[in-house]
XYZ file of C-alpha atoms in Angstrom:
146
model
C -183.785 -2.197 72.955
C -182.055 -0.444 75.856
C -180.593 3.065 75.148
C -177.918 2.902 77.630
C -175.896 0.105 79.404
C -173.043 0.069 81.794
C -170.324 -2.637 82.359
C -167.087 -3.016 84.338
C -163.894 -3.880 82.782
C -160.503 -4.402 84.380
C -157.477 -3.467 82.496
C -155.357 -6.588 81.841
C -151.740 -6.618 81.378
C -151.467 -7.694 77.665
C -153.567 -4.517 76.845
C -150.987 -2.270 78.253
C -148.063 -0.456 76.537
C -144.455 -0.784 78.133
C -145.288 2.142 80.510
C -148.273 0.236 81.980
C -150.858 2.310 80.383
C -153.790 0.974 78.517
C -152.798 1.081 74.875
C -154.940 3.671 73.090
C -156.197 1.089 70.361
C -157.699 -1.257 73.118
C -160.397 1.193 74.000
C -162.176 0.284 70.669
C -162.306 -3.295 71.702
C -163.818 -2.032 74.901
C -166.327 -0.129 72.972
C -167.304 -3.366 70.997
C -167.707 -5.196 74.201
C -169.929 -2.475 75.328
C -172.256 -2.587 72.527
C -172.290 -6.314 72.525
C -173.264 -6.253 76.018
C -175.923 -3.532 75.633
C -177.717 -5.768 72.958
C -177.452 -8.781 75.224
C -178.935 -6.786 78.242
C -181.844 -5.832 75.694
C -182.586 -9.478 75.209
C -180.669 -10.202 71.965
C -177.275 -10.942 70.775
C -175.128 -10.400 67.629
C -175.480 -14.110 66.787
C -179.121 -13.723 66.332
C -178.789 -10.691 64.174
C -176.277 -12.567 61.914
C -178.542 -15.576 61.615
C -181.173 -13.054 60.149
C -178.604 -12.194 57.568
C -177.579 -8.796 58.980
C -173.929 -7.844 60.005
C -173.137 -4.725 61.917
C -169.967 -2.840 60.225
C -168.234 0.076 61.699
C -168.262 3.062 59.275
C -166.832 5.650 61.674
C -165.043 5.449 64.922
C -163.547 8.328 67.122
C -162.090 8.628 70.516
C -160.931 11.631 72.639
C -158.583 10.626 75.529
C -158.447 12.616 78.773
C -156.501 10.475 81.191
C -154.758 7.263 80.937
C -155.881 3.992 82.493
C -153.424 1.777 83.997
C -152.755 -1.877 84.422
C -155.353 -3.508 86.919
C -157.596 -0.402 87.019
C -161.355 -1.338 87.418
C -163.099 0.745 84.810
C -166.722 1.421 83.886
C -167.801 1.713 80.326
C -171.156 3.472 79.630
C -172.605 2.567 76.168
C -175.320 4.869 74.913
C -177.361 4.604 71.702
C -177.589 8.130 70.610
C -179.156 7.836 67.250
C -180.871 5.366 65.067
C -181.778 6.307 61.535
C -182.843 4.318 58.394
C -179.406 3.063 57.777
C -177.170 3.959 60.770
C -176.881 3.303 64.453
C -174.728 5.595 66.509
C -173.328 4.994 69.923
C -171.351 7.042 72.453
C -169.060 5.541 75.027
C -167.859 6.934 78.204
C -164.754 5.138 79.918
C -164.551 6.108 83.594
C -162.330 5.237 86.584
C -164.577 5.948 89.612
C -166.129 9.244 88.493
C -163.127 10.381 86.488
C -163.749 10.444 82.687
C -160.886 8.915 81.006
C -162.149 8.985 77.307
C -165.222 9.462 75.319
C -165.843 7.881 71.971
C -168.349 7.561 69.152
C -169.029 4.735 66.722
C -171.341 4.684 63.832
C -172.592 1.207 62.588
C -174.374 0.267 59.369
C -176.031 -2.993 58.658
C -175.143 -5.112 55.682
C -176.332 -8.321 54.326
C -174.185 -11.411 53.312
C -173.141 -9.721 49.997
C -172.126 -6.503 51.710
C -175.164 -4.462 50.479
C -176.235 -1.910 53.064
C -179.526 -2.828 54.699
C -182.016 -0.558 56.572
C -182.089 -0.801 60.347
C -185.225 -3.048 61.130
C -188.229 -0.865 61.654
C -188.885 -2.861 65.045
C -185.542 -1.550 66.332
C -186.300 1.996 65.141
C -189.555 1.870 66.787
C -188.179 0.537 70.119
C -185.530 3.191 70.175
C -188.132 5.947 69.501
C -190.223 4.578 72.283
C -187.312 4.485 74.601
C -186.108 7.937 73.501
C -189.523 9.462 74.157
C -189.700 7.875 77.573
C -186.202 9.196 78.386
C -187.122 12.602 77.397
C -190.343 12.555 79.568
C -188.532 11.493 82.688
C -185.814 14.038 82.282
C -188.297 16.986 81.832
C -188.636 19.090 85.053
C -186.727 18.644 88.302
C -188.988 15.905 89.598
C -190.575 18.267 92.262
C -194.355 19.156 91.961
């Protein structure tokens, strides 16, 4: 599973408030699109997860807004898996216009079964995340000059 993925999103007219700014609630929809596309880029999709009897539910969501997005802005959304533990998956999101950070958010997911009982994050996912995290740490150590 990828740790990080980036997509482009264009702000659509119905997502804006009367002043032409992206409505604050819409970024959470963007965050969901980001994590869906991260999973897809990793070779999976939420339909497959649900067919296994697991459902991802949001247990915490936060966002800090720095600058507004406007109608028709082309934005970049970075989605980063920051932590994966026995029962939780944590994501960080960065919404940018060019290099300007517009907002930063965090969402924590838990997995539940069809009856709503919390289920552990599959061991294969945790192992893949640990492997990718170790690789990311290794490549970021030092300045790359010998």
